[in-house]
mmCIF file of C-alpha atoms and ligand atoms in Angstrom:
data_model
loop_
_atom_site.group_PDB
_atom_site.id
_atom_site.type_symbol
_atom_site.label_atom_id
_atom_site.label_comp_id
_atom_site.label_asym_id
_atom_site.label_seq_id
_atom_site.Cartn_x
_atom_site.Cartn_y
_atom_site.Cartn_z
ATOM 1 C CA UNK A 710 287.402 -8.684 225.754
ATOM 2 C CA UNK A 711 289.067 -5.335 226.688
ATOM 3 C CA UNK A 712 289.978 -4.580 229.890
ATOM 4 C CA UNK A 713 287.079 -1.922 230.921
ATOM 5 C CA UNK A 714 288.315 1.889 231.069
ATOM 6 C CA UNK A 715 286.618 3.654 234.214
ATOM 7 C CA UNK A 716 287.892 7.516 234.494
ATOM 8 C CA UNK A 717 287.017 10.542 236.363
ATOM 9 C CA UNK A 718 287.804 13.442 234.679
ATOM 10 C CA UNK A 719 288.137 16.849 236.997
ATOM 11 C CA UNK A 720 288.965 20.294 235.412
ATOM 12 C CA UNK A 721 287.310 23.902 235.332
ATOM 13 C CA UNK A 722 284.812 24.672 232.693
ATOM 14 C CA UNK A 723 286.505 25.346 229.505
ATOM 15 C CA UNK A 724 289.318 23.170 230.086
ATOM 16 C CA UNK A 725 288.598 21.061 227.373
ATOM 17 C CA UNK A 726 287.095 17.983 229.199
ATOM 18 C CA UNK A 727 284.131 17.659 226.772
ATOM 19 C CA UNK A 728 286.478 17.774 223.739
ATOM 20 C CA UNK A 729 289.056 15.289 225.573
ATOM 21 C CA UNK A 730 286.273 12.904 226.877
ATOM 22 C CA UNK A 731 284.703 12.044 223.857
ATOM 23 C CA UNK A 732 288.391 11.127 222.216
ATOM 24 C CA UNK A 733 289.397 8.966 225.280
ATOM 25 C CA UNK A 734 285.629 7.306 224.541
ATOM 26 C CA UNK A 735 286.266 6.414 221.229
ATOM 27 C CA UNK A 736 289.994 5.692 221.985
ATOM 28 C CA UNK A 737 288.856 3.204 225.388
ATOM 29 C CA UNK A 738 285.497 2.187 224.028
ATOM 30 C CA UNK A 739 284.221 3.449 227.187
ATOM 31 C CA UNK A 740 280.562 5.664 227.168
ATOM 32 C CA UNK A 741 281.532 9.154 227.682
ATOM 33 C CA UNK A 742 278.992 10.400 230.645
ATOM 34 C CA UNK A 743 278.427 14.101 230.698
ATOM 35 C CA UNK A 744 276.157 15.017 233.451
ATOM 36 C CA UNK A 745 276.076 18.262 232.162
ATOM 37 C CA UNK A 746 274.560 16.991 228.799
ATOM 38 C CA UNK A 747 272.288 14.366 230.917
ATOM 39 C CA UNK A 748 271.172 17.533 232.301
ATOM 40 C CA UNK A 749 270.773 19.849 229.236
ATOM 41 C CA UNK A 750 269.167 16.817 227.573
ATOM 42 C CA UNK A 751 266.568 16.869 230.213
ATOM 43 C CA UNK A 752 266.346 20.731 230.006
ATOM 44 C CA UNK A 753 265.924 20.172 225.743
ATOM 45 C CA UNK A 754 263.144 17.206 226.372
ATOM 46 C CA UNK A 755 261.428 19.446 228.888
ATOM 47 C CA UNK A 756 260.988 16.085 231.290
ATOM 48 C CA UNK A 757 260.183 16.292 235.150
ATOM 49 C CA UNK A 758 263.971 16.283 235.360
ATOM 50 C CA UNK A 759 264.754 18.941 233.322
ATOM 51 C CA UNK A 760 261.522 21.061 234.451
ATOM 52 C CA UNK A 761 263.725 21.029 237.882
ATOM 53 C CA UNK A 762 267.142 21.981 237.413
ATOM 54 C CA UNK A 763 266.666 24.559 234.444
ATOM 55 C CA UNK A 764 266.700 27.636 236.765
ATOM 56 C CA UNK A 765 269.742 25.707 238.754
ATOM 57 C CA UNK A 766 271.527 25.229 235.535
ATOM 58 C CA UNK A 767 271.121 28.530 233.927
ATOM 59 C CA UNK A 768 272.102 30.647 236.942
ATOM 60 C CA UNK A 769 275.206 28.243 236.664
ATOM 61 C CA UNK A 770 274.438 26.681 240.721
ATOM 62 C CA UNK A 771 275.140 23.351 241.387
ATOM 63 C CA UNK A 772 272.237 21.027 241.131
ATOM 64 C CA UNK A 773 271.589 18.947 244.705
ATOM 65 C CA UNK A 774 273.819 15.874 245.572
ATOM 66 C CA UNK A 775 271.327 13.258 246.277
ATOM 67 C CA UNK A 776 269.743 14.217 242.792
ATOM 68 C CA UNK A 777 273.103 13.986 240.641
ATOM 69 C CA UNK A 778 274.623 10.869 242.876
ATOM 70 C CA UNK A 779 271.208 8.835 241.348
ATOM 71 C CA UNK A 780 271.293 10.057 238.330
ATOM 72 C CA UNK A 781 274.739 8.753 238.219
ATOM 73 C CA UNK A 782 274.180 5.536 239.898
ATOM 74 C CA UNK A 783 271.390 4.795 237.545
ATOM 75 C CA UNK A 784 273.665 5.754 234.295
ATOM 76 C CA UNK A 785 276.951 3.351 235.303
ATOM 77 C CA UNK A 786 274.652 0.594 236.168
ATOM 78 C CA UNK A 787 273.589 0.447 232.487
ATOM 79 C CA UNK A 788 275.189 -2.618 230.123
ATOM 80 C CA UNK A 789 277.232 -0.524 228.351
ATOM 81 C CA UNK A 790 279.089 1.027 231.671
ATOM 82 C CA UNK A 791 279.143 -2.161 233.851
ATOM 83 C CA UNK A 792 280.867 -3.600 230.490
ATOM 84 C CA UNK A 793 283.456 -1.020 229.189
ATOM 85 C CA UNK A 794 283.663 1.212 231.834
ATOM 86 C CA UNK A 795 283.514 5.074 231.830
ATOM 87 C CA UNK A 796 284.756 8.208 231.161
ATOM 88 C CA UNK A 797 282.760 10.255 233.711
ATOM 89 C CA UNK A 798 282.827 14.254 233.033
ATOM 90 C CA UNK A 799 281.234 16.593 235.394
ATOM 91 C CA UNK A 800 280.651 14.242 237.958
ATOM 92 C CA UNK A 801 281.732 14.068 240.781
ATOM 93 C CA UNK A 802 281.677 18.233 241.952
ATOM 94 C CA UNK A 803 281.565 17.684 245.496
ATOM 95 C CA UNK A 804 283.290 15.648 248.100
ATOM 96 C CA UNK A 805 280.015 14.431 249.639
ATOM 97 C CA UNK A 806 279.555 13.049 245.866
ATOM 98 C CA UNK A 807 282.856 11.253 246.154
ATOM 99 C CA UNK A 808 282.060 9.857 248.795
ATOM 100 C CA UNK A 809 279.205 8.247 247.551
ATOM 101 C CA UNK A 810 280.491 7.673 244.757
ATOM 102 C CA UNK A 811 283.229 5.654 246.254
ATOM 103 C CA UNK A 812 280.870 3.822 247.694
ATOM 104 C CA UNK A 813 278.307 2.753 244.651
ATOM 105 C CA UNK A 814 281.657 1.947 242.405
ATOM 106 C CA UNK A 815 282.894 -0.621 245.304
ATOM 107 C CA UNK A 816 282.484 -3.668 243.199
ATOM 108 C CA UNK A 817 283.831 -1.786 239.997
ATOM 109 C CA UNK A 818 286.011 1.224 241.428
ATOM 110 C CA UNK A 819 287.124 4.118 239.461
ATOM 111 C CA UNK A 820 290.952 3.220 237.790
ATOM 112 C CA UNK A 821 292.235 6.983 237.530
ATOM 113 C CA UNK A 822 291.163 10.196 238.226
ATOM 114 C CA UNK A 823 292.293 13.363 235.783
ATOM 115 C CA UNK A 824 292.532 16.700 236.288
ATOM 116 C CA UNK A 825 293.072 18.750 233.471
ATOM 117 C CA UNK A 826 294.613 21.762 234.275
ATOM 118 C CA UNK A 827 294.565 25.044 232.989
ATOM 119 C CA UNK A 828 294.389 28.443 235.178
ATOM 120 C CA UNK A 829 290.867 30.483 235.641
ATOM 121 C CA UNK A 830 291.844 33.417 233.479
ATOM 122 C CA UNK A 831 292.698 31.190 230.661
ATOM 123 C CA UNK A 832 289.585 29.466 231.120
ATOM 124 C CA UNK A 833 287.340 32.644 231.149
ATOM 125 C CA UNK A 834 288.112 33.811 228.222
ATOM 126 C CA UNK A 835 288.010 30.319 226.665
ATOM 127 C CA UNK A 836 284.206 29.997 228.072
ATOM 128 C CA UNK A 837 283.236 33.751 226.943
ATOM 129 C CA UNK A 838 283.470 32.735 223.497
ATOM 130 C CA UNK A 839 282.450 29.435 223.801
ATOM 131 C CA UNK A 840 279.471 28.240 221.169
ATOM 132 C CA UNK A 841 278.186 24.875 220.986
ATOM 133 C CA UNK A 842 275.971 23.074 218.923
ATOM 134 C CA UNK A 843 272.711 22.473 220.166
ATOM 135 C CA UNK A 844 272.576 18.520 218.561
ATOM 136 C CA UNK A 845 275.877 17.346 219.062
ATOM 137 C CA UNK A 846 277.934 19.025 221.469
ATOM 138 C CA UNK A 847 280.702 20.040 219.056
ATOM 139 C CA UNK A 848 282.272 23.090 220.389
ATOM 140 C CA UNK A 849 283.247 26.225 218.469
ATOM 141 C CA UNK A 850 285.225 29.259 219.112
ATOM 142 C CA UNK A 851 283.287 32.408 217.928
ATOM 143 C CA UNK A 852 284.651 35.184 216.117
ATOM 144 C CA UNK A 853 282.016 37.555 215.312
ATOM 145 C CA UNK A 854 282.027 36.693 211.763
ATOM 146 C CA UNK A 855 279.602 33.811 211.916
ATOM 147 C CA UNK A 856 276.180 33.522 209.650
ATOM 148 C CA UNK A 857 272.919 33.556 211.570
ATOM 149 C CA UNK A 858 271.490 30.730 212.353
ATOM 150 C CA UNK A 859 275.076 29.283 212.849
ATOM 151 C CA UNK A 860 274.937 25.327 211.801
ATOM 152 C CA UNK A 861 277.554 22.772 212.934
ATOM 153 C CA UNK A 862 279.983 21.283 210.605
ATOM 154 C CA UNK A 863 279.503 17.944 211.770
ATOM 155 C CA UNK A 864 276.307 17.412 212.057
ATOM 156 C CA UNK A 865 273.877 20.208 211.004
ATOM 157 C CA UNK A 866 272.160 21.044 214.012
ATOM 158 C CA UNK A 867 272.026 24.900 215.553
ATOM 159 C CA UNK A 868 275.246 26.575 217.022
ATOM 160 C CA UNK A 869 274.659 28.499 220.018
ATOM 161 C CA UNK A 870 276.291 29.892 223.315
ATOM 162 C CA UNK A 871 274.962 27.710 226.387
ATOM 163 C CA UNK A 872 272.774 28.995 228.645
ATOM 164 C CA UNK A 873 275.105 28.842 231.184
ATOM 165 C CA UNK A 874 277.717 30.928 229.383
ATOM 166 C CA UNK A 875 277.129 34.194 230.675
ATOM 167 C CA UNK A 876 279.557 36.517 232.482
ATOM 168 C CA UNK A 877 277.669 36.056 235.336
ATOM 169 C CA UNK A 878 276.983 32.536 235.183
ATOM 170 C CA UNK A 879 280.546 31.426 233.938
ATOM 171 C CA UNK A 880 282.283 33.428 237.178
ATOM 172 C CA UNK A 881 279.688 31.719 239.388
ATOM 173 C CA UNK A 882 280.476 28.337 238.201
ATOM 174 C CA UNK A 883 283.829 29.045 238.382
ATOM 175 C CA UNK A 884 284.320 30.301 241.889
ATOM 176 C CA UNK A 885 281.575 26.622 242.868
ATOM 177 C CA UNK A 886 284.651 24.921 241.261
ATOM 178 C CA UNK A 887 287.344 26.180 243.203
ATOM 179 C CA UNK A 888 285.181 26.242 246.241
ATOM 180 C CA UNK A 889 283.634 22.760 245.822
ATOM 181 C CA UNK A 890 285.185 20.479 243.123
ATOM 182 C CA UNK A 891 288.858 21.810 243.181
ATOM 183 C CA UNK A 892 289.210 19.490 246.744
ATOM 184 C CA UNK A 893 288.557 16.342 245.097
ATOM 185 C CA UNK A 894 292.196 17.250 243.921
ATOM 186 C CA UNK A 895 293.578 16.198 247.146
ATOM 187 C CA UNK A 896 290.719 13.906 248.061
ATOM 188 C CA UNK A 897 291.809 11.470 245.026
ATOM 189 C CA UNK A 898 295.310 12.389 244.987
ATOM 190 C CA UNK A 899 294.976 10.865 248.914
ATOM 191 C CA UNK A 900 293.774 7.729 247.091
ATOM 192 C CA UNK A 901 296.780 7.589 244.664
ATOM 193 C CA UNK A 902 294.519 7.738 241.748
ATOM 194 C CA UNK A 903 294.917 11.230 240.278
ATOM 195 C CA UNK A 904 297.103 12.176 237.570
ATOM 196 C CA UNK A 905 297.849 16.226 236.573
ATOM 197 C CA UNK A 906 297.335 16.773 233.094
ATOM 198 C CA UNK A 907 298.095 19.663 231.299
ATOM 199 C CA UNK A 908 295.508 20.756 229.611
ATOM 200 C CA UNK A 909 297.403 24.168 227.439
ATOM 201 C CA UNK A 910 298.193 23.144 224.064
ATOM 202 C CA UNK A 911 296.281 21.917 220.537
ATOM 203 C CA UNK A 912 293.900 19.475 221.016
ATOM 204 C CA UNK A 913 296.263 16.759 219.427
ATOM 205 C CA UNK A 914 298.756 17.798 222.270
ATOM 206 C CA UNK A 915 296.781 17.681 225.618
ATOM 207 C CA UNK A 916 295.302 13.933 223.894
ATOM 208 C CA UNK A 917 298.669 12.476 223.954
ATOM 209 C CA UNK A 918 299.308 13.536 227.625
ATOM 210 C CA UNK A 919 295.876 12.128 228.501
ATOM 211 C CA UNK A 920 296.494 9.169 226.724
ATOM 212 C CA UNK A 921 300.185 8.337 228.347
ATOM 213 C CA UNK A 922 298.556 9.101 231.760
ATOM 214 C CA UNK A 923 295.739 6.027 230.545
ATOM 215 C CA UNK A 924 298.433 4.019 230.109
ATOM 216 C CA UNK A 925 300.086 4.277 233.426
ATOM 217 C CA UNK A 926 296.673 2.648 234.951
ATOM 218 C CA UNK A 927 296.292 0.056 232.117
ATOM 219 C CA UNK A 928 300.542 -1.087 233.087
ATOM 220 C CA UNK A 929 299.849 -1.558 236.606
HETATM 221 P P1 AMP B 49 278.862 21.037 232.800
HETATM 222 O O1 AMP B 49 278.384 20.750 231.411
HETATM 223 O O2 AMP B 49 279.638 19.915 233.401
HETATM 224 O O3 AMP B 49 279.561 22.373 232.908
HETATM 225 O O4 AMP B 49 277.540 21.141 233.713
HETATM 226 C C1 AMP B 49 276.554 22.124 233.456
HETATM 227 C C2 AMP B 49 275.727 22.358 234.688
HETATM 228 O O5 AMP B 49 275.049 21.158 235.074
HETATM 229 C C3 AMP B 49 276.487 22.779 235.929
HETATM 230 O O6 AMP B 49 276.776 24.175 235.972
HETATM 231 C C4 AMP B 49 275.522 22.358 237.040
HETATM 232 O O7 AMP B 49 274.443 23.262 237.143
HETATM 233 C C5 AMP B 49 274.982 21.054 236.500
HETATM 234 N N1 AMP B 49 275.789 19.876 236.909
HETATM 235 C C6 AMP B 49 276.457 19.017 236.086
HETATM 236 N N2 AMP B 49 277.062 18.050 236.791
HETATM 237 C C7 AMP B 49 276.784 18.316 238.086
HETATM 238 C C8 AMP B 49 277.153 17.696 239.316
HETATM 239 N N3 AMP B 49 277.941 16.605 239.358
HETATM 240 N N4 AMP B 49 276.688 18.240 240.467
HETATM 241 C C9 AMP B 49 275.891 19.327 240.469
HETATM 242 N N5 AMP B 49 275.518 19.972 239.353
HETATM 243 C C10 AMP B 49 275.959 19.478 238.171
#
């Protein structure tokens, strides 16, 4: 069998991590774990979960620790993580969820840590006309010249701009990142297990960095 993938992925919103993720998934044949979409599934289902981070989630505020660190326990502990791995996105956000995270990957601990880089005014702009589809995830950049309802290419489901993609929200959740997620940066790179990835370029382009950064861990 493989040798299991497991990879933290840090970057701001809009920095492509979603996109990136799910090709270093199907590229590893590691689960891609989005706590955002764990979250905004919850929200869709209406569950006792989703019932109590909606207002967190659209005023773009970070949801509590101990909530997110079980959620997360609870999702690598599954078959198909213990197996192949992960590529974690969105999680960890703060150092106190580092540090338990650290602690509940002990026995399997985290191979590399990216962060994807690209500057906040890049990303605003990025996130302002961000659109998404409602099914799948697939992102789209919007141009005003869409049809109404807008339907995804790839799977047929509803296009729409997130919740969380206000002005408002998208500064908010911008500033929490610097604030409380942009000191894992040092926190991992104290560990030796982060690796700067630039994250400007086509799609195609910021995959091959993030690929020759996976293969630095997977040559050790
Ligand atoms: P994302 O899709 O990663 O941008 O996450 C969307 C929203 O989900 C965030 O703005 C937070 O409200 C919440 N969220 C996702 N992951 C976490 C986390 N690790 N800690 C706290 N809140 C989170």
């Amino acid at each position: 069998m493989a040798h299991a993938v497991r990879i933290i992925m840090l970057g701001r919103q809009g920095a492509g991590k979603g996109t990136q993720c799910v090709r270093l998934a199907d590229e590893f044949g590691a689960p891609h774990i989005s706590t955002g979409e764990m979250l905004r599934a919850a929200v869709r289902k209406d569950s006792a979960l989703g019932r109590a981070v909606k207002a967190v989630l659209d005023k773009g505020e970070l949801v509590n620790d101990e909530l997110m660190i079980s959620l997360v326990q609870g999702r690598i502990g599954e078959e198909d993580a213990r197996m192949s791995g992960y590529i974690l996105d969105g999680f960890p956000r703060t150092v106190a969820q580092a540090q338990a995270f650290d602690h509940i990957s002990e026995v399997r601990p985290t191979d590399l840590v990216i962060d994807l880089e690209v500057k906040r005014d890049l990303v605003l702009s990025r996130l302002s006309s961000r659109r998404t589809c409602e099914q799948c995830q697939a992102n789209y950049v919007a141009t005003g010249a869409e049809s109404s309802p807008w339907t995804c290419e790839k799977c047929g489901g509803t296009v729409v701009q997130r919740a969380d993609d206000t002005p408002e929200a998208i500064n908010h959740r911008l500033d929490l990142y610097d604030a409380m997620t942009s000191p894992l940066i040092s926190y991992y790179k104290d560990q030796n297990k982060l690796a700067v990835v630039d994250g400007l370029g086509t799609p195609d382009e910021v995959f091959a960095r993030l690929r020759t950064a996976v293969a630095g861990i997977k040559n050790r």
